[in-house]
Amino acid sequence: MEKLTLFNTLTRKKEEFNPIEDGIAKVYCCGPTVYNFAHIGNLRSYFFEDILKRVLLYNGYKVEHVMNITDVGHLVSDDDEGEDKMEKGSAREGKTVWEIANFYTEAFKKDIALLNIIPPTIYCKATDNIFEQIDLIICLEKKGFTYVTGDGVYYDTSKFPDYGKLARLDIEGLEEGKRIEFSSDKKNKTDFALWKFSPKNEKRQMEWESPWGKGFPGWHIECSAMSRKYLGDTFDIHCGGVDHIPIHHTNEIAQTEGCTGKKSVNYWLHGEFLIEEKGKMSKSSGEFLRLQTLIDKGYSPLDYRYFLLMTHYRKKIKFSFENLDSARNGYNNLKTRLAELKSLTLNTDTINILNTETYLNKFIDCINDDLNAGEGLALTWELLKDNELNPTEKLFLTNLFDKIFGLNLDKVEAAKKDVTIPADITKLAEKRKEAKRNKDFKLADELRKEIKEKGYEVVDEKDGKFSIKIIRL
Ligand code: AMP
Ligand code: ZN
């Protein structure tokens, strides 16, 4: 297999990807909290994970891809405070939390399908895995990582050596109380809930019995429990947005590694944020741009995909409609170019391996350099302008590269208009036919060359007849 390098947040370096099992990549991605629609920022994270998956597939790996659906336990603040996001959604819409979860899970699946994101191999819901989460908390309890307060079971982060290694957290700085407000019952500012008790005298819509009392799991425990269940104690790649580095993923490491005593993940990959001009996009604020908002304004979902493709996943993107417009123009130009090429190809065109090899090598170099698909797109534009390639070669390469881009380029139809051969070219071809009849092969060859330089090719057929094909526009 070709060398593939990925930027690992854990080491802050690009590292060569070496899977635990030959030929298999085990990938876990944090999925949506289904109390509302995904905003276009969330979708950027799933898009980056899709590029990762497509690059792994392109390299010949079998990809076992697991994504959780958070349908319980995610509080409005990542710090175990505030309302439960699901209950908030339920109150907003006058539906049960279960109805809310189902509705927004389906909406999420529809969005990612529209964006041509390949769905995960396994979707797993937090509420379907309560037992596994309790089991993991029991394991942590046995190993002395937990303590109980008035409102839940907490993880004592001071007991986990290297807590915060992923985010390189300044634990002492945090202890001095600069960043996180915390419930006074917590022993350390970075401690977090593993299990929250249902409020006394109040019945929550989602609650379960546990060894510590009725309640519901903290948000972080679901990902530790489900990644371990489906991918094992140690697996290859874990992804999410950069916001997950300091809290969610830091806590996942403390939970899984606290219980197993093993390294949980070999490569941590994080996608940068998409921001709006007015600032951070927030789902809980209720006002945000959805994919449907873009569709309502006349953009296609794949215009947005093309827009995302242009920026490397570790760079911030500032969203604006002007930028989306130029992406749409770029995508339309690409489709027009391909439609023209399709109308030019003849069955007689063949693919010359030597012509295509350089581009194939350059392309894999781009995508295998920490998923630089944007550079792969620039390379595609370059090859479309290359006169050394015939239309069939161009289409072959573009369709292959689209396995990464996911822009449905193979569905572009040939341009309808007939492309006519100019009269001067036909005249030259007639002259060549005449030269051949007179056995003046030198002249015939010169004329063939002249025709070719003008972008056409004479194809000899039976009984001295010929046809002319266009080799470039
Ligand atoms: P959530 O549904 O809020 O749990 O977030 C789902 C995914 O979207 C997570 O991987 C987040 O890290 C990611 N995310 C949240 N906001 C943004 C944003 N503005 N840009 C890119 N990714 C984001
Ligand atoms: Zn997660």
Coordinates of C-alpha atoms and ligand atoms in Angstrom, one line a residue:
M1 CA 0.0 0.0 0.0
E2 CA 1.1 3.6 -0.6
K3 CA 2.3 5.7 2.3
L4 CA -0.5 7.7 3.9
T5 CA 0.2 10.4 6.4
L6 CA -2.3 11.9 8.8
F7 CA -1.9 14.7 11.3
N8 CA -2.3 13.2 14.8
T9 CA -3.6 15.7 17.4
L10 CA -2.0 13.5 20.1
T11 CA 1.5 14.1 18.8
R12 CA 0.8 17.3 16.8
K13 CA 2.7 15.7 13.9
K14 CA 1.9 14.2 10.6
E15 CA 2.5 10.4 11.0
E16 CA 2.4 7.5 8.6
F17 CA -0.8 5.5 9.0
N18 CA -0.2 2.0 10.1
P19 CA -3.4 0.1 11.0
I20 CA -3.6 -2.4 13.8
E21 CA -4.9 -5.1 11.4
D22 CA -3.5 -5.3 7.9
G23 CA -5.7 -3.8 5.3
I24 CA -8.4 -2.7 7.8
A25 CA -9.0 0.8 9.2
K26 CA -11.2 1.1 12.3
V27 CA -12.6 4.6 12.5
Y28 CA -14.9 6.1 15.1
C29 CA -16.5 9.5 14.5
C30 CA -18.6 11.5 17.0
G31 CA -22.0 11.9 15.6
P32 CA -24.8 14.4 16.0
T33 CA -26.8 15.3 19.1
V34 CA -30.3 14.9 17.6
Y35 CA -32.3 17.7 19.3
N36 CA -32.2 19.9 16.2
F37 CA -31.1 19.9 12.6
A38 CA -27.4 19.8 11.8
H39 CA -26.0 23.2 10.8
I40 CA -23.6 23.7 7.9
G41 CA -20.7 23.8 10.3
N42 CA -21.6 20.4 11.7
L43 CA -21.8 19.1 8.2
R44 CA -18.3 20.3 7.5
S45 CA -17.1 17.9 10.2
Y46 CA -18.9 14.9 8.6
F47 CA -17.6 16.0 5.2
F48 CA -14.0 15.9 6.4
E49 CA -14.6 12.4 7.9
D50 CA -16.1 11.4 4.5
I51 CA -12.9 12.5 2.8
L52 CA -10.9 10.5 5.3
K53 CA -13.0 7.4 4.6
R54 CA -12.8 7.9 0.9
V55 CA -9.0 8.3 1.0
L56 CA -8.7 5.1 3.1
L57 CA -11.0 3.2 0.6
Y58 CA -9.0 4.7 -2.4
N59 CA -5.8 3.2 -0.7
G60 CA -7.5 -0.2 -0.6
Y61 CA -8.4 -0.4 3.1
K62 CA -11.6 -2.0 4.3
V63 CA -13.1 0.7 6.5
E64 CA -15.1 -0.1 9.7
H65 CA -16.7 3.1 10.4
V66 CA -18.8 3.7 13.6
M67 CA -20.8 6.8 14.4
N68 CA -22.8 7.4 17.5
I69 CA -26.1 9.2 17.7
T70 CA -26.4 11.2 20.9
D71 CA -30.0 10.9 22.0
V72 CA -29.5 11.4 25.7
G73 CA -27.2 13.1 28.2
H74 CA -25.7 16.0 26.3
L75 CA -26.3 19.1 28.4
V76 CA -26.4 22.6 27.0
S77 CA -23.0 23.3 28.6
D78 CA -20.2 20.7 27.9
D79 CA -19.4 21.0 31.5
D80 CA -22.3 18.9 32.9
E81 CA -24.4 22.0 33.7
G82 CA -27.6 23.3 32.2
E83 CA -30.6 21.7 30.6
D84 CA -30.5 18.4 28.7
K85 CA -30.4 19.3 25.0
M86 CA -32.9 16.6 24.1
E87 CA -35.4 17.7 26.8
K88 CA -35.0 21.2 25.6
G89 CA -35.9 20.1 22.0
S90 CA -38.9 18.2 23.3
A91 CA -40.2 21.2 25.2
R92 CA -39.6 23.5 22.2
E93 CA -41.7 21.3 19.9
G94 CA -44.2 19.7 22.2
K95 CA -43.1 16.2 21.3
T96 CA -41.5 13.4 23.3
V97 CA -37.7 13.2 23.4
W98 CA -38.0 9.9 21.6
E99 CA -40.0 11.5 18.8
I100 CA -37.5 14.4 18.7
A101 CA -34.6 11.9 18.5
N102 CA -36.2 9.9 15.6
F103 CA -37.1 13.0 13.6
Y104 CA -33.7 14.6 13.8
T105 CA -31.8 11.4 13.2
E106 CA -33.7 10.9 10.0
A107 CA -33.1 14.6 9.0
F108 CA -29.4 14.1 9.7
K109 CA -29.3 11.0 7.5
K110 CA -31.1 12.9 4.7
D111 CA -28.6 15.8 4.9
I112 CA -25.5 13.6 4.7
A113 CA -27.1 11.6 1.8
L114 CA -27.6 14.9 -0.1
L115 CA -24.0 15.7 0.4
N116 CA -22.9 12.4 -0.9
I117 CA -21.3 11.4 2.4
I118 CA -20.9 7.7 2.6
P119 CA -22.9 6.5 5.6
P120 CA -21.1 4.8 8.5
T121 CA -20.9 1.0 8.6
I122 CA -22.6 1.2 12.0
Y123 CA -24.8 3.8 13.6
C124 CA -25.2 3.3 17.3
K125 CA -27.5 5.2 19.7
A126 CA -26.6 6.1 23.2
T127 CA -30.0 4.9 24.5
D128 CA -29.4 1.5 22.9
N129 CA -26.2 1.1 24.9
I130 CA -27.1 2.1 28.4
F131 CA -25.9 -1.2 29.9
E132 CA -22.5 -0.9 28.2
Q133 CA -22.1 2.6 29.7
I134 CA -23.1 1.5 33.2
D135 CA -20.6 -1.4 32.8
L136 CA -17.8 1.0 32.0
I137 CA -18.6 3.2 35.0
I138 CA -18.6 0.1 37.2
C139 CA -15.1 -0.7 35.8
L140 CA -13.9 2.8 36.6
E141 CA -15.5 2.7 40.1
K142 CA -13.6 -0.6 40.8
K143 CA -10.4 1.1 39.8
G144 CA -11.0 4.0 42.1
F145 CA -11.6 6.7 39.5
T146 CA -15.1 7.8 40.6
Y147 CA -16.8 9.5 43.5
V148 CA -20.5 10.3 44.1
T149 CA -21.9 13.8 44.7
G150 CA -25.4 15.0 45.3
D151 CA -26.2 15.1 41.6
G152 CA -24.2 12.2 40.1
V153 CA -21.2 10.0 39.8
Y154 CA -18.1 11.9 38.8
Y155 CA -14.7 11.0 37.3
D156 CA -11.8 12.2 39.5
T157 CA -9.5 13.5 36.8
S158 CA -6.6 13.9 39.3
K159 CA -6.4 10.1 39.5
F160 CA -5.7 9.7 35.8
P161 CA -2.0 10.3 35.0
D162 CA -1.6 12.4 31.9
Y163 CA -5.2 13.8 32.1
G164 CA -5.4 16.4 29.3
K165 CA -2.6 15.0 27.2
L166 CA -4.6 15.3 24.0
A167 CA -5.4 18.9 24.5
R168 CA -2.1 19.7 26.3
L169 CA -4.3 21.2 29.0
D170 CA -2.8 23.4 31.6
I171 CA -4.4 21.6 34.5
E172 CA -2.8 23.9 37.1
G173 CA -4.0 26.9 35.2
L174 CA -7.5 25.5 35.2
E175 CA -7.3 24.7 38.8
E176 CA -6.7 28.3 39.5
G177 CA -10.2 28.7 38.2
K178 CA -9.7 30.8 35.1
R179 CA -11.8 28.9 32.5
I180 CA -14.5 26.6 33.7
E181 CA -17.1 27.4 36.3
F182 CA -17.9 24.2 38.2
S183 CA -20.3 22.8 40.6
S184 CA -18.9 23.1 44.1
D185 CA -19.4 19.4 44.7
K186 CA -16.7 18.6 42.2
K187 CA -13.2 17.8 43.5
N188 CA -11.4 19.2 40.5
K189 CA -12.5 21.6 37.8
T190 CA -11.9 19.1 35.1
D191 CA -13.9 16.3 36.8
F192 CA -17.0 15.4 34.8
A193 CA -20.2 13.4 35.2
L194 CA -20.3 9.7 34.3
W195 CA -23.9 9.3 35.6
K196 CA -26.4 12.1 36.5
F197 CA -29.2 11.4 38.9
S198 CA -32.8 12.2 37.9
P199 CA -33.9 15.3 39.9
K200 CA -35.8 14.3 43.0
N201 CA -39.6 14.4 42.7
E202 CA -39.4 14.8 39.0
K203 CA -39.8 12.2 36.3
R204 CA -37.5 12.6 33.4
Q205 CA -38.6 11.3 30.0
M206 CA -35.3 9.3 29.7
E207 CA -34.1 7.7 32.8
W208 CA -32.7 4.3 33.8
E209 CA -32.0 2.3 37.0
S210 CA -28.3 2.0 37.9
P211 CA -26.3 0.8 40.8
W212 CA -26.1 4.4 42.0
G213 CA -29.7 5.4 41.5
K214 CA -32.1 6.4 38.8
G215 CA -30.7 8.7 36.2
F216 CA -29.0 9.0 32.8
P217 CA -25.4 8.8 31.5
G218 CA -23.1 11.7 31.2
W219 CA -22.4 12.7 27.6
H220 CA -18.8 11.5 27.3
I221 CA -19.3 7.9 28.5
E222 CA -21.4 6.9 25.5
C223 CA -18.5 7.3 23.0
S224 CA -16.1 5.4 25.2
A225 CA -18.5 2.6 25.7
M226 CA -19.6 2.3 22.1
S227 CA -16.2 2.7 20.4
R228 CA -14.9 0.0 22.7
K229 CA -17.9 -2.3 22.0
Y230 CA -17.7 -2.0 18.2
L231 CA -14.0 -1.4 17.5
G232 CA -12.2 -2.9 20.5
D233 CA -10.0 -1.6 23.4
T234 CA -7.6 0.0 21.0
F235 CA -8.6 1.1 17.5
D236 CA -7.0 3.1 14.7
I237 CA -8.7 6.5 14.1
H238 CA -11.0 8.7 16.2
C239 CA -12.4 11.9 14.6
G240 CA -14.5 14.9 15.5
G241 CA -14.4 18.7 15.3
V242 CA -11.7 20.7 17.1
D243 CA -14.1 21.7 19.9
H244 CA -14.0 18.1 21.1
I245 CA -10.2 18.2 21.9
P246 CA -10.2 19.9 25.3
I247 CA -13.3 18.2 26.9
H248 CA -15.1 15.4 25.1
H249 CA -12.1 13.6 23.7
T250 CA -9.9 14.3 26.6
N251 CA -12.6 12.7 28.8
E252 CA -13.1 9.8 26.5
I253 CA -9.4 9.0 26.8
A254 CA -9.6 9.2 30.6
Q255 CA -12.6 6.9 30.7
T256 CA -11.5 4.2 28.2
E257 CA -7.8 4.1 29.2
G258 CA -8.7 4.4 32.9
C259 CA -10.7 1.2 32.6
T260 CA -8.6 -0.9 30.1
G261 CA -5.1 0.4 31.1
K262 CA -4.4 0.4 27.3
K263 CA -3.9 3.2 24.7
S264 CA -7.4 3.6 23.3
V265 CA -6.8 5.3 19.9
N266 CA -3.7 5.5 17.7
Y267 CA -4.6 8.5 15.6
W268 CA -6.8 11.4 16.7
L269 CA -8.0 13.6 13.8
H270 CA -9.8 16.9 14.2
G271 CA -11.5 19.1 11.7
E272 CA -11.4 22.9 12.0
F273 CA -14.5 24.9 12.3
L274 CA -16.6 26.6 9.7
I275 CA -17.4 30.1 11.0
E276 CA -19.9 32.7 9.8
E277 CA -18.8 36.2 9.3
K278 CA -20.8 37.2 12.4
G279 CA -18.9 34.6 14.4
K280 CA -19.4 31.1 15.8
M281 CA -22.3 29.0 14.4
S282 CA -24.4 27.6 17.3
K283 CA -27.1 25.0 17.2
S284 CA -28.3 25.7 20.7
S285 CA -28.9 29.4 19.9
G286 CA -31.6 28.2 17.5
E287 CA -30.5 30.5 14.6
F288 CA -28.2 28.8 12.1
L289 CA -27.8 27.9 8.5
R290 CA -28.9 24.5 7.4
L291 CA -28.3 22.6 4.2
Q292 CA -31.9 23.2 3.5
T293 CA -31.4 26.9 3.8
L294 CA -28.8 26.7 1.0
I295 CA -31.1 24.6 -1.1
D296 CA -34.0 27.1 -0.6
K297 CA -31.7 29.8 -1.9
G298 CA -31.1 27.8 -5.1
Y299 CA -27.8 26.1 -4.3
S300 CA -27.4 22.4 -4.8
P301 CA -26.0 20.3 -1.9
L302 CA -23.0 19.5 -4.1
D303 CA -22.2 23.2 -4.6
Y304 CA -21.7 23.2 -0.9
R305 CA -19.6 20.0 -1.1
Y306 CA -17.4 21.7 -3.8
F307 CA -17.1 24.7 -1.5
L308 CA -15.9 22.5 1.4
L309 CA -13.5 20.6 -0.9
M310 CA -11.5 23.7 -1.7
T311 CA -10.1 24.2 1.9
H312 CA -8.0 21.7 3.8
Y313 CA -9.8 20.2 6.8
R314 CA -7.3 21.7 9.3
K315 CA -7.9 25.3 8.1
K316 CA -10.9 27.4 9.3
I317 CA -13.4 28.4 6.7
K318 CA -15.3 31.6 6.8
F319 CA -18.7 31.0 5.3
S320 CA -20.2 33.7 3.0
F321 CA -22.6 33.5 0.1
E322 CA -20.0 35.2 -2.2
N323 CA -17.6 32.4 -1.5
L324 CA -20.4 29.8 -2.0
D325 CA -21.2 31.6 -5.4
S326 CA -17.6 31.2 -6.6
A327 CA -17.6 27.6 -5.6
R328 CA -20.8 27.0 -7.5
N329 CA -19.2 28.7 -10.6
G330 CA -16.2 26.5 -10.3
Y331 CA -18.4 23.4 -10.0
N332 CA -20.5 24.4 -13.0
N333 CA -17.4 25.1 -15.1
L334 CA -16.1 21.7 -14.2
K335 CA -19.3 20.0 -15.2
T336 CA -19.5 22.0 -18.5
R337 CA -15.9 21.0 -19.3
L338 CA -16.7 17.4 -18.7
A339 CA -19.9 17.6 -20.8
E340 CA -17.9 18.9 -23.7
L341 CA -15.3 16.2 -23.3
K342 CA -17.9 13.6 -23.3
S343 CA -19.3 14.8 -26.6
L344 CA -15.8 14.5 -28.1
T345 CA -14.9 10.9 -27.1
L346 CA -14.9 8.2 -29.7
N347 CA -14.8 4.5 -29.0
T348 CA -11.5 4.4 -30.8
D349 CA -9.8 6.5 -28.1
T350 CA -7.5 4.5 -25.9
I351 CA -5.9 5.2 -22.5
N352 CA -2.2 5.5 -22.6
I353 CA -0.9 4.3 -19.3
L354 CA 2.2 6.5 -19.6
N355 CA 0.0 9.6 -20.1
T356 CA -2.2 9.0 -17.1
E357 CA 0.5 7.6 -14.7
T358 CA 2.0 11.0 -13.8
Y359 CA -1.4 12.3 -12.8
L360 CA -2.3 9.2 -10.9
N361 CA 0.9 9.5 -8.9
K362 CA 0.5 13.2 -8.3
F363 CA -3.1 12.6 -7.1
I364 CA -2.3 10.0 -4.6
D365 CA 0.6 12.2 -3.3
C366 CA -2.0 15.0 -2.6
I367 CA -4.6 12.9 -0.9
N368 CA -2.2 10.9 1.1
D369 CA -0.5 14.0 2.4
D370 CA -2.9 14.5 5.3
L371 CA -6.0 14.3 3.0
N372 CA -5.2 17.2 0.7
A373 CA -8.2 16.7 -1.6
G374 CA -8.3 20.4 -2.5
E375 CA -4.9 20.1 -4.1
G376 CA -6.3 17.0 -5.9
L377 CA -9.0 19.3 -7.3
A378 CA -6.5 21.8 -8.5
L379 CA -4.6 18.9 -10.2
T380 CA -7.8 17.9 -11.9
W381 CA -8.1 21.4 -13.5
E382 CA -4.5 21.1 -14.6
L383 CA -5.1 17.8 -16.4
L384 CA -8.2 19.1 -18.1
K385 CA -6.0 21.7 -19.7
D386 CA -3.2 19.3 -20.7
N387 CA -3.1 18.9 -24.5
E388 CA -1.1 15.7 -24.2
L389 CA -4.1 13.8 -22.9
N390 CA -7.0 12.7 -25.1
P391 CA -10.6 13.2 -23.9
T392 CA -10.9 9.6 -22.8
E393 CA -7.9 9.8 -20.7
K394 CA -9.1 13.0 -19.1
L395 CA -12.5 11.5 -18.3
F396 CA -10.9 8.3 -17.0
L397 CA -8.8 10.3 -14.5
T398 CA -11.5 12.7 -13.5
N399 CA -14.0 9.9 -12.8
L400 CA -11.4 8.1 -10.8
F401 CA -10.5 11.2 -8.7
D402 CA -14.2 11.7 -8.1
K403 CA -14.1 8.7 -5.9
I404 CA -12.6 11.2 -3.4
F405 CA -14.4 14.3 -4.4
G406 CA -17.9 12.7 -4.4
L407 CA -19.2 15.3 -6.9
N408 CA -21.2 12.9 -9.2
L409 CA -18.9 13.8 -12.1
D410 CA -19.7 10.5 -13.8
K411 CA -23.3 11.5 -14.0
V412 CA -22.5 14.6 -16.2
E413 CA -24.2 14.1 -19.5
A414 CA -22.5 14.8 -22.9
A415 CA -23.1 18.3 -24.2
K416 CA -26.1 18.2 -26.6
K417 CA -24.8 20.5 -29.3
D418 CA -23.0 18.8 -32.2
V419 CA -19.5 19.9 -32.5
T420 CA -18.8 20.7 -36.2
I421 CA -15.5 20.2 -37.9
P422 CA -14.3 23.4 -39.4
A423 CA -14.1 23.5 -43.3
D424 CA -10.3 24.2 -43.4
I425 CA -9.7 21.0 -41.4
T426 CA -11.9 19.0 -43.8
K427 CA -10.0 20.5 -46.7
L428 CA -6.6 19.4 -45.2
A429 CA -8.0 15.9 -44.7
E430 CA -9.2 15.8 -48.3
K431 CA -5.8 16.9 -49.5
R432 CA -4.2 14.1 -47.4
K433 CA -6.5 11.6 -48.9
E434 CA -5.4 12.8 -52.4
A435 CA -1.7 12.6 -51.4
K436 CA -2.3 9.0 -50.2
R437 CA -3.9 8.1 -53.5
N438 CA -0.9 9.5 -55.3
K439 CA 1.4 7.5 -52.9
D440 CA 2.9 10.7 -51.6
F441 CA 3.1 9.4 -48.1
K442 CA 5.6 12.1 -47.0
L443 CA 3.0 14.8 -47.8
A444 CA 0.2 12.7 -46.3
D445 CA 2.2 12.4 -43.0
E446 CA 2.9 16.2 -42.9
L447 CA -0.8 16.9 -43.4
R448 CA -1.8 14.5 -40.6
K449 CA 0.7 16.3 -38.3
E450 CA -0.7 19.7 -39.3
I451 CA -4.3 18.5 -38.6
K452 CA -3.2 17.2 -35.2
E453 CA -1.5 20.4 -34.2
K454 CA -4.9 22.1 -34.8
G455 CA -6.5 19.7 -32.4
Y456 CA -8.0 17.1 -34.8
E457 CA -7.2 13.6 -35.8
V458 CA -7.9 11.8 -39.1
V459 CA -9.0 8.3 -38.6
D460 CA -8.7 6.1 -41.7
E461 CA -11.5 3.8 -42.5
K462 CA -12.2 1.2 -45.2
D463 CA -12.0 2.0 -48.9
G464 CA -9.9 5.2 -48.5
K465 CA -12.7 6.8 -46.4
F466 CA -11.9 8.8 -43.3
S467 CA -13.5 10.4 -40.3
I468 CA -12.2 13.4 -38.3
K469 CA -12.3 13.5 -34.5
I470 CA -11.6 16.3 -32.2
I471 CA -8.8 15.7 -29.7
R472 CA -9.0 19.0 -27.9
L473 CA -11.2 22.1 -27.9
Ligands
AMP1 P1 -23.0 18.2 17.8 O1 -24.2 17.8 17.0 O2 -23.1 19.6 18.3 O3 -22.6 17.2 18.8 O4 -21.7 18.3 16.8 C1 -21.5 17.4 15.8 C2 -20.1 17.6 15.1 O5 -20.0 18.9 14.5 C3 -19.0 17.5 16.1 O6 -17.9 16.7 15.5 C4 -18.5 18.9 16.3 O7 -17.2 19.0 16.7 C5 -18.8 19.5 15.0 N1 -19.0 20.9 14.9 C6 -19.7 21.7 15.7 N2 -19.7 23.0 15.2 C7 -18.9 23.1 14.1 C8 -18.5 24.1 13.2 N3 -18.9 25.3 13.3 N4 -17.7 23.7 12.2 C9 -17.3 22.5 12.0 N5 -17.7 21.4 12.8 C10 -18.5 21.7 13.9
ZN2 ZN -18.1 11.4 21.0

